[in-house]
Coordinates of C-alpha atoms in Angstrom, one line a residue:
M10 CA -25.0 -68.2 83.9
R11 CA -23.0 -71.0 82.4
Y12 CA -19.5 -71.7 83.8
A13 CA -17.3 -74.0 81.8
R14 CA -14.8 -75.5 84.2
L15 CA -11.4 -75.8 82.5
L16 CA -9.0 -76.5 85.2
L17 CA -6.7 -79.6 85.4
V18 CA -6.7 -81.9 88.3
A19 CA -3.7 -81.4 90.6
L20 CA -2.1 -84.8 90.0
F21 CA -2.3 -84.4 86.3
V22 CA -0.7 -80.9 86.5
L23 CA 2.1 -82.1 88.7
A24 CA 2.8 -85.1 86.4
L25 CA 2.8 -83.0 83.3
L26 CA 4.8 -79.9 84.2
P27 CA 8.3 -81.4 84.3
A28 CA 7.9 -82.7 80.8
V29 CA 6.6 -79.4 79.5
Q30 CA 9.6 -77.5 81.1
A31 CA 11.9 -79.9 79.3
G32 CA 10.2 -79.3 76.0
A33 CA 9.3 -83.0 75.7
A34 CA 5.5 -82.7 75.9
V35 CA 2.7 -80.2 75.8
L36 CA -1.0 -80.0 76.5
D37 CA -3.4 -80.3 73.6
L38 CA -7.1 -79.4 73.4
A39 CA -8.2 -82.8 74.7
D40 CA -6.1 -82.3 77.8
V41 CA -7.6 -78.8 78.3
L42 CA -11.2 -80.1 78.1
E43 CA -10.5 -83.1 80.3
A44 CA -10.7 -81.6 83.7
R45 CA -13.3 -78.9 83.6
E46 CA -15.3 -80.5 86.4
L47 CA -13.1 -79.5 89.3
A48 CA -13.0 -75.7 88.8
S49 CA -14.4 -73.7 91.8
G50 CA -15.5 -70.9 89.4
P51 CA -15.3 -67.2 89.6
S52 CA -17.4 -64.9 91.8
E53 CA -21.1 -64.5 90.9
D54 CA -21.4 -61.3 93.0
L55 CA -22.4 -58.9 90.2
T56 CA -23.0 -55.2 90.4
A57 CA -24.4 -53.8 87.1
S58 CA -26.6 -51.2 85.5
A59 CA -30.1 -52.2 84.6
N60 CA -29.1 -52.6 80.9
M61 CA -26.2 -54.9 81.6
S62 CA -26.3 -58.6 82.4
H63 CA -23.8 -61.4 82.6
V64 CA -24.6 -64.5 80.5
A65 CA -21.5 -66.7 80.4
N66 CA -18.0 -67.4 81.8
L67 CA -15.4 -69.8 80.6
Q68 CA -12.2 -70.3 82.5
W69 CA -8.8 -71.1 81.1
E70 CA -6.7 -74.1 82.0
D71 CA -4.1 -72.2 84.1
S72 CA -1.5 -74.7 85.3
F73 CA 1.3 -72.9 83.4
R74 CA 0.6 -69.6 85.1
R75 CA 0.3 -71.3 88.5
A76 CA 3.6 -73.0 87.9
G77 CA 5.1 -69.5 87.6
G78 CA 4.0 -68.7 91.1
R79 CA 0.8 -66.7 90.5
T80 CA -2.0 -67.3 93.0
I81 CA -4.7 -64.7 92.2
D82 CA -4.5 -63.6 88.6
T83 CA -3.9 -67.2 87.4
Q84 CA -6.3 -66.9 84.4
G85 CA -4.0 -64.2 83.0
G86 CA -6.5 -63.0 80.4
T87 CA -5.2 -60.2 78.1
D88 CA -6.6 -59.1 74.8
V89 CA -9.5 -60.5 72.7
E90 CA -10.2 -60.3 69.0
F91 CA -12.6 -62.0 66.5
A92 CA -12.8 -64.0 63.4
T93 CA -15.6 -65.6 61.3
I94 CA -14.5 -68.9 59.8
D95 CA -16.7 -71.1 57.6
G96 CA -19.8 -69.3 58.9
R97 CA -19.0 -69.6 62.6
D98 CA -18.0 -66.8 64.9
Y99 CA -14.8 -67.1 67.1
A100 CA -13.3 -65.1 69.8
V101 CA -9.5 -65.3 69.9
A102 CA -8.2 -64.5 73.4
G103 CA -4.6 -64.0 74.6
T104 CA -3.3 -64.8 78.0
Y105 CA -0.3 -64.5 80.3
Q106 CA 1.4 -68.0 79.9
N107 CA -1.8 -70.0 79.5
G108 CA -1.7 -70.1 75.7
L109 CA -3.8 -68.8 72.8
Q110 CA -7.5 -69.5 73.4
I111 CA -10.0 -70.0 70.5
L112 CA -13.6 -69.9 71.4
D113 CA -16.7 -70.6 69.3
V114 CA -19.1 -67.7 70.2
T115 CA -21.6 -68.4 67.4
D116 CA -24.1 -68.7 70.4
P117 CA -22.7 -65.9 72.6
E118 CA -24.5 -67.2 75.7
A119 CA -22.9 -70.6 75.3
P120 CA -19.3 -70.2 74.3
T121 CA -17.3 -73.4 73.7
Q122 CA -13.6 -74.1 73.5
A123 CA -12.9 -74.7 69.8
G124 CA -9.1 -74.6 70.0
W125 CA -6.1 -74.0 72.2
Y126 CA -2.5 -73.5 71.4
H127 CA 0.2 -74.1 73.9
C128 CA 2.3 -70.9 74.0
D129 CA 4.0 -70.2 77.4
I130 CA 4.7 -66.5 76.8
L131 CA 3.7 -63.2 78.4
Q132 CA 1.8 -60.2 77.2
G133 CA 0.0 -62.4 74.7
D134 CA -1.5 -59.5 72.8
V135 CA -3.5 -60.8 69.9
Q136 CA -4.6 -59.4 66.5
T137 CA -6.5 -61.2 63.7
F138 CA -6.2 -60.7 59.9
T139 CA -6.8 -62.6 56.7
R140 CA -4.9 -63.4 53.6
E141 CA -6.2 -64.9 50.3
D142 CA -4.2 -67.9 49.4
V143 CA -4.1 -71.1 47.2
D144 CA -3.9 -74.6 48.6
A145 CA -1.8 -77.5 47.4
D146 CA -4.5 -78.5 44.9
G147 CA -4.7 -75.0 43.4
N148 CA -7.9 -74.0 45.1
A149 CA -8.3 -70.4 46.4
Y150 CA -9.2 -70.0 50.0
T151 CA -9.1 -67.4 52.8
R152 CA -6.4 -67.9 55.3
H153 CA -7.2 -66.8 58.9
L154 CA -4.2 -65.6 60.9
V155 CA -3.3 -64.3 64.3
T156 CA -0.4 -62.3 65.6
Y157 CA 0.6 -63.1 69.2
T158 CA 3.2 -61.3 71.3
A159 CA 6.1 -62.3 73.6
D160 CA 7.3 -59.2 75.6
S161 CA 10.7 -58.4 77.0
G162 CA 11.1 -58.8 80.7
Y163 CA 9.6 -62.3 80.7
T164 CA 10.9 -65.7 79.8
A165 CA 9.4 -67.5 76.8
R166 CA 9.4 -71.2 77.6
P167 CA 9.4 -74.3 75.3
S168 CA 5.9 -74.5 73.8
A169 CA 4.1 -75.9 70.8
C170 CA 4.0 -72.4 69.2
F171 CA 7.8 -72.5 68.9
N172 CA 8.3 -76.2 68.5
D173 CA 6.0 -76.4 65.4
I174 CA 8.4 -74.1 63.4
N175 CA 11.6 -75.3 65.0
A176 CA 12.2 -71.9 66.6
A177 CA 14.0 -71.3 69.9
P178 CA 11.6 -69.8 72.5
G179 CA 12.1 -66.0 72.5
I180 CA 10.6 -62.6 72.6
G181 CA 8.9 -61.1 69.6
T182 CA 5.8 -61.8 67.5
L183 CA 4.4 -65.1 66.4
I184 CA 2.2 -65.4 63.3
I185 CA -0.2 -68.3 63.8
D186 CA -2.6 -69.9 61.3
I187 CA -6.1 -70.6 62.8
T188 CA -7.9 -71.4 59.5
N189 CA -8.7 -74.7 61.3
P190 CA -9.6 -73.4 64.7
A191 CA -9.1 -76.8 66.3
E192 CA -5.6 -77.1 65.0
P193 CA -3.8 -73.7 65.2
R194 CA -0.2 -73.8 64.1
S195 CA 2.6 -71.2 64.0
V196 CA 3.8 -69.9 60.6
S197 CA 6.7 -67.8 61.7
H198 CA 8.4 -65.9 64.6
I199 CA 9.7 -62.4 64.3
T200 CA 12.4 -61.6 66.8
F201 CA 12.8 -58.1 68.2
A202 CA 15.6 -57.0 70.6
G203 CA 12.9 -55.3 72.8
G204 CA 10.3 -57.9 72.2
S205 CA 6.7 -57.2 71.3
H206 CA 4.4 -55.6 73.8
N207 CA 1.7 -55.0 71.2
Q208 CA 1.7 -55.1 67.4
T209 CA -0.7 -54.0 64.7
I210 CA -1.3 -55.1 61.1
H211 CA -1.8 -52.4 58.5
P212 CA -5.2 -52.7 56.8
D213 CA -3.4 -53.7 53.5
G214 CA -2.3 -56.8 55.3
N215 CA 1.4 -56.6 54.2
Y216 CA 3.0 -54.6 57.1
L217 CA 3.2 -55.2 60.8
Y218 CA 4.0 -52.2 63.1
N219 CA 5.7 -53.4 66.3
S220 CA 5.2 -51.7 69.7
N221 CA 7.7 -52.9 72.2
S222 CA 7.6 -50.2 74.9
G223 CA 11.4 -50.2 75.0
G224 CA 14.3 -51.7 73.0
C225 CA 13.8 -50.0 69.7
G226 CA 15.3 -46.7 70.8
D227 CA 12.5 -44.1 70.5
C228 CA 11.1 -45.8 67.4
I229 CA 8.6 -48.1 65.7
E230 CA 9.7 -51.2 63.8
V231 CA 7.9 -51.8 60.5
I232 CA 8.0 -55.4 59.3
D233 CA 7.2 -56.6 55.8
I234 CA 5.0 -59.7 56.1
T235 CA 4.2 -60.1 52.5
D236 CA 5.9 -63.5 52.8
L237 CA 4.3 -64.8 56.0
E238 CA 6.9 -67.5 56.4
N239 CA 9.8 -65.1 56.0
P240 CA 8.9 -61.7 57.5
R241 CA 11.6 -59.1 57.6
I242 CA 12.2 -55.8 59.3
H243 CA 11.7 -53.2 56.6
T244 CA 12.4 -49.9 58.4
R245 CA 12.4 -48.2 61.8
L246 CA 10.5 -44.9 62.3
P247 CA 11.9 -42.5 64.8
I248 CA 9.0 -41.0 66.8
G249 CA 10.6 -38.5 69.1
T250 CA 8.8 -39.2 72.4
L251 CA 11.9 -40.4 74.3
D252 CA 10.2 -43.8 74.5
D253 CA 9.0 -46.5 72.2
S254 CA 5.4 -47.2 71.1
H255 CA 3.2 -49.0 73.6
D256 CA 0.3 -49.5 71.3
L257 CA -0.8 -48.4 67.8
T258 CA -4.1 -48.1 65.9
F259 CA -4.7 -47.4 62.2
N260 CA -7.7 -45.6 60.9
A261 CA -10.1 -47.6 58.8
D262 CA -8.4 -46.8 55.4
G263 CA -4.9 -47.2 56.7
T264 CA -3.8 -43.6 55.9
R265 CA -3.0 -42.7 59.5
A266 CA -1.6 -44.4 62.6
Y267 CA -2.0 -43.3 66.2
S268 CA 0.8 -44.5 68.5
A269 CA 0.4 -44.3 72.2
A270 CA 4.1 -44.0 73.1
I271 CA 4.0 -43.8 76.9
N272 CA 5.1 -40.1 77.1
G273 CA 3.0 -38.9 74.2
T274 CA 0.7 -39.9 71.3
V275 CA 2.2 -39.7 67.8
I276 CA 0.1 -39.1 64.7
I277 CA 1.7 -40.8 61.7
N278 CA 1.1 -40.6 58.0
T279 CA 0.8 -44.2 56.7
E280 CA -0.6 -43.5 53.2
D281 CA 2.5 -45.5 52.1
P282 CA 2.8 -48.1 55.0
A283 CA 6.3 -48.9 53.8
A284 CA 7.4 -45.2 54.3
P285 CA 5.6 -43.8 57.3
S286 CA 6.3 -40.3 58.6
V287 CA 5.4 -38.4 61.8
I288 CA 2.8 -35.6 61.5
T289 CA 2.7 -34.4 65.1
T290 CA 2.9 -35.5 68.7
I291 CA 0.5 -34.9 71.5
F292 CA 2.1 -34.3 74.9
D293 CA -0.6 -34.2 77.6
P294 CA 0.6 -33.2 81.1
A295 CA -2.6 -34.7 82.6
V296 CA -1.8 -38.2 81.3
T297 CA 0.7 -40.3 83.3
L298 CA 1.1 -43.0 80.6
H299 CA -0.2 -43.0 77.1
H300 CA -1.5 -46.6 76.8
Q301 CA -3.8 -46.6 73.8
S302 CA -4.8 -43.9 71.3
D303 CA -7.7 -44.4 68.9
P304 CA -9.3 -42.1 66.3
V305 CA -13.0 -41.5 65.9
T306 CA -15.3 -39.3 63.8
I307 CA -18.4 -38.0 65.6
G308 CA -20.6 -35.9 63.3
D309 CA -18.2 -33.9 61.1
R310 CA -15.5 -33.7 63.7
E311 CA -12.4 -35.9 64.2
F312 CA -10.9 -36.8 67.6
V313 CA -8.3 -39.0 69.1
V314 CA -9.1 -40.7 72.4
I315 CA -6.0 -41.4 74.7
N316 CA -6.4 -43.6 77.7
D317 CA -4.2 -43.0 80.7
E318 CA -3.1 -46.3 82.3
L319 CA -2.4 -44.5 85.6
A320 CA 1.2 -45.1 86.6
G321 CA 1.3 -48.3 84.6
A322 CA -1.6 -49.9 86.4
G323 CA 0.3 -49.9 89.6
G324 CA -2.4 -51.3 91.9
N325 CA -2.5 -48.1 93.9
E326 CA -6.2 -48.4 94.9
V327 CA -7.0 -45.0 93.2
C328 CA -10.3 -45.7 91.5
P329 CA -11.3 -44.9 88.7
G330 CA -7.6 -44.1 88.2
G331 CA -6.6 -42.9 84.8
G332 CA -9.3 -41.7 82.4
L333 CA -10.0 -41.1 78.7
H334 CA -8.5 -37.8 77.4
V335 CA -9.9 -36.5 74.1
W336 CA -8.1 -34.3 71.6
E337 CA -9.7 -32.8 68.4
I338 CA -7.8 -33.4 65.2
T339 CA -10.4 -32.1 62.6
G340 CA -8.8 -30.6 59.5
D341 CA -5.9 -28.3 60.2
M342 CA -6.1 -29.3 63.9
E343 CA -4.3 -32.5 62.9
D344 CA -1.1 -30.5 62.9
N345 CA -2.0 -28.7 66.1
P346 CA -4.4 -30.9 68.1
V347 CA -6.7 -29.2 70.7
K348 CA -7.7 -31.0 73.9
V349 CA -11.5 -30.8 74.5
G350 CA -11.9 -32.7 77.8
A351 CA -11.5 -36.0 79.7
F352 CA -13.9 -38.7 80.9
F353 CA -13.7 -40.7 84.1
T354 CA -16.0 -43.5 85.2
P355 CA -17.9 -43.1 88.5
E356 CA -15.9 -43.3 91.6
L357 CA -15.6 -46.7 93.3
T358 CA -14.3 -47.8 96.7
V359 CA -10.8 -49.0 96.4
R360 CA -11.6 -52.5 97.6
E361 CA -13.8 -53.4 94.7
G362 CA -12.2 -55.7 92.2
A363 CA -9.5 -58.3 92.5
G364 CA -6.4 -57.6 94.6
T365 CA -3.8 -58.3 91.9
G366 CA -1.7 -55.2 92.3
L367 CA 1.3 -54.6 94.6
G368 CA 0.8 -56.0 98.0
G369 CA -2.6 -57.3 97.1
T370 CA -4.0 -53.9 96.2
V371 CA -6.7 -53.3 93.5
T372 CA -5.7 -52.1 90.1
C373 CA -8.2 -49.7 88.8
T374 CA -7.6 -47.6 85.6
S375 CA -8.8 -47.4 82.0
H376 CA -7.3 -50.1 79.8
V377 CA -8.0 -51.8 76.5
F378 CA -11.0 -50.3 74.6
R379 CA -12.6 -50.3 71.2
I380 CA -14.6 -47.5 69.6
Y381 CA -17.6 -48.1 67.4
P382 CA -18.3 -45.0 65.3
E383 CA -21.6 -46.1 63.8
Q384 CA -23.0 -46.6 67.3
E385 CA -21.0 -43.7 68.8
K386 CA -20.0 -46.0 71.6
L387 CA -16.8 -46.9 73.4
V388 CA -16.5 -50.3 75.2
I389 CA -13.6 -50.7 77.7
G390 CA -12.1 -53.0 80.3
W391 CA -11.3 -51.0 83.4
F392 CA -9.5 -53.7 85.5
G393 CA -11.1 -53.8 89.0
A394 CA -14.0 -51.6 87.8
G395 CA -15.0 -54.2 85.3
V396 CA -16.6 -53.4 81.9
H397 CA -18.1 -50.1 80.8
V398 CA -20.1 -48.8 77.8
I399 CA -19.7 -45.1 77.1
D400 CA -21.7 -42.9 74.8
M401 CA -19.6 -40.5 72.7
S402 CA -22.3 -38.6 70.8
G403 CA -21.8 -35.5 72.9
L404 CA -18.4 -34.8 71.4
A405 CA -20.1 -33.4 68.4
D406 CA -21.7 -30.6 70.5
L407 CA -18.6 -29.4 72.3
P408 CA -17.2 -25.9 71.7
V409 CA -14.7 -25.9 68.8
G410 CA -11.2 -24.8 69.6
G411 CA -12.3 -22.9 72.7
S412 CA -12.9 -25.6 75.3
V413 CA -9.7 -25.4 77.3
G414 CA -11.3 -23.0 79.7
V415 CA -10.5 -22.8 83.4
A416 CA -11.0 -25.2 86.3
G417 CA -14.7 -25.4 87.1
Q418 CA -15.9 -24.2 83.7
S419 CA -18.8 -26.2 82.3
I420 CA -18.5 -27.2 78.6
G421 CA -21.2 -29.9 78.4
A422 CA -20.7 -33.6 78.5
G423 CA -18.6 -35.0 75.7
M424 CA -18.9 -38.6 76.9
V425 CA -21.3 -40.3 79.4
E426 CA -21.4 -43.8 80.8
V427 CA -24.5 -45.7 79.8
G428 CA -23.8 -49.2 81.1
F429 CA -21.4 -51.1 83.4
A430 CA -20.9 -54.4 85.0
R431 CA -18.3 -55.6 87.5
F432 CA -17.8 -58.6 89.9
A433 CA -16.1 -58.7 93.3
D434 CA -13.2 -60.4 91.6
S435 CA -13.0 -58.4 88.3
D436 CA -9.7 -57.6 86.8
T437 CA -10.8 -56.9 83.2
W438 CA -8.0 -56.4 80.8
S439 CA -10.1 -55.9 77.6
A440 CA -13.7 -55.7 76.5
K441 CA -15.0 -55.6 73.0
V442 CA -18.1 -56.2 70.8
M443 CA -18.1 -58.4 67.7
D444 CA -21.4 -57.4 66.2
W445 CA -24.1 -54.9 67.1
D446 CA -27.9 -55.5 66.8
E447 CA -30.0 -53.0 64.8
D448 CA -31.4 -51.5 68.1
G449 CA -27.9 -50.8 69.4
S450 CA -27.7 -53.8 71.8
A451 CA -24.7 -56.2 71.8
Y452 CA -22.9 -59.0 73.5
I453 CA -19.6 -57.8 75.1
F454 CA -16.7 -60.2 75.3
A455 CA -14.1 -59.6 78.0
D456 CA -10.8 -61.2 78.8
D457 CA -10.0 -61.0 82.5
Q458 CA -6.8 -61.6 84.6
T459 CA -8.7 -63.4 87.4
R460 CA -12.0 -64.6 85.8
G461 CA -11.0 -65.8 82.3
F462 CA -13.5 -65.2 79.5
D463 CA -16.8 -63.3 80.3
V464 CA -19.7 -62.6 78.1
Y465 CA -22.1 -59.7 79.0
R466 CA -25.3 -58.5 77.4
F467 CA -25.8 -54.8 76.8
D468 CA -29.5 -54.0 76.2
N469 CA -29.7 -50.6 74.5
T470 CA -33.5 -50.5 75.0
A471 CA -33.3 -50.7 78.8
E472 CA -32.7 -48.0 81.4
T473 CA -29.1 -46.6 81.2
A474 CA -26.7 -46.4 84.1
E475 CA -27.8 -44.0 86.8
N476 CA -24.4 -42.3 87.2
P477 CA -23.0 -40.9 83.9
G478 CA -19.5 -40.6 85.2
T479 CA -17.5 -37.3 85.1
W480 CA -16.6 -35.2 82.0
L481 CA -13.9 -32.6 82.8
T482 CA -12.5 -29.6 81.0
P483 CA -8.8 -29.9 80.2
A484 CA -8.1 -27.6 83.1
D485 CA -10.1 -29.7 85.5
A486 CA -8.5 -32.9 84.2
Q487 CA -5.1 -31.3 85.0
L488 CA -6.3 -30.2 88.4
R489 CA -7.6 -33.7 89.2
L490 CA -4.1 -35.2 88.6
D491 CA -2.3 -32.3 90.4
T492 CA -4.6 -32.7 93.4
L493 CA -3.9 -36.5 93.5
L494 CA -0.2 -35.9 93.5
A495 CA -0.5 -33.2 96.2
S496 CA -2.4 -35.6 98.4
G497 CA 0.7 -37.7 98.8
F498 CA -0.2 -40.3 96.1
Q499 CA 2.9 -42.3 95.3
P500 CA 2.6 -44.1 92.0
K501 CA 4.3 -47.5 92.0
Q502 CA 5.8 -49.4 89.1
Y503 CA 3.8 -52.6 89.1
L504 CA 5.1 -53.9 85.8
I505 CA 1.9 -55.3 84.4
C506 CA 3.0 -53.7 81.1
D507 CA 6.7 -53.8 81.8
L508 CA 7.0 -50.1 81.5
T509 CA 8.7 -47.1 83.1
L510 CA 6.4 -44.2 84.1
G511 CA 5.5 -41.6 81.5
R512 CA 6.1 -38.5 83.6
A513 CA 9.3 -37.6 85.4
Q514 CA 7.3 -36.1 88.4
L515 CA 5.8 -39.5 89.0
S516 CA 9.0 -41.4 89.3

């Protein structure tokens, strides 16, 4: 394993912080690279399936998060996305307070820090997109851009990402140009009353849909970003879930959006991204908090996968916590979706993973994932349970429209776990693949609250995980939650995602 040590020496940090807080000076990439020698490094105590190995770790410079009083989850890793610029591959990773991280992953087993942008904000959800443009000399080129979120409930502090465009620090979404990865620079800042928890660019590249998890008033804000330097709110879409969108995913051609809106999942017609309309809403009583909802086609059937961030990732030491709930939306079912089942990773002891929850408890629940239809795989970060690779091919063989059943009824296995990896200090926010090999193997890139940036290797030719996890009928999924509540389980609002709970009975 290769551990790049990216922590500042204590005296340097203490000398620098007052200037940063005053807005007079900020770190640059040279500062970040200066003090990598003193890092103690994350745990090397790995538990993994035979087809998963850990190949690299890179830790963020974390003085800003430490200055905010954090002592365990100081790396603050959140989401990760990708870009290929001038023939080289980059991972673009968000953080809580520690800035936007740009990593050269052309050699995935030896990632290097290519760029860093001082941006002392929280959530730090990141998306990447491109725009064709013309430079000052009239030459056409591809502009590589990032959207980066500042959520409500936190303080955005003076940082380069605001200073560079003469903007006051505040909540909302920043648009950042990373065409030169070594010199990222803000283009504009979109202010929202409720901030930006997440945001998603429509595939046409001209509209941004904001998910603020509160503040819009039961709606989604749609922003016209045709003029990147002067984005404007175009419309607000009422969604009728009694809460705002937490996250939103478009299908590949941009004709549909799927909004996980805490209390429910909203399916939206976005054939005209400037004039979206609600098609239907899924209310699932077995889901405590609709965190992310993504579509997938398996065989000739269409589904939406909803992950339950159990009680807002409250650190309740219930592991595996919230699972993945699957609804069929094939054809006419889009208007009346039918639940086909739910998947949970194998049970773990509650003390595995980093104690970053309330009172030092372990957070363990499904979180940020990505679906790869061609491989029929789902890759996900599961906080204290680490990284998981899940095979979705079984969804094609489930009974159609008749799988609700009763508790204890077997309906086959729609999803099975084929690989996993976790460390003693895992707190994995997100895990994604940039490219797959022809044999179905891949490098998995994970952004972690305690460990920073991890790279894993999934070998599709090796023996799969011994425990496939648990696939439940809809009735059994409901029974699982009801049994948990009846046991005296008391969900707590640990505001990792700055949310209220999705179900009244859990408050």
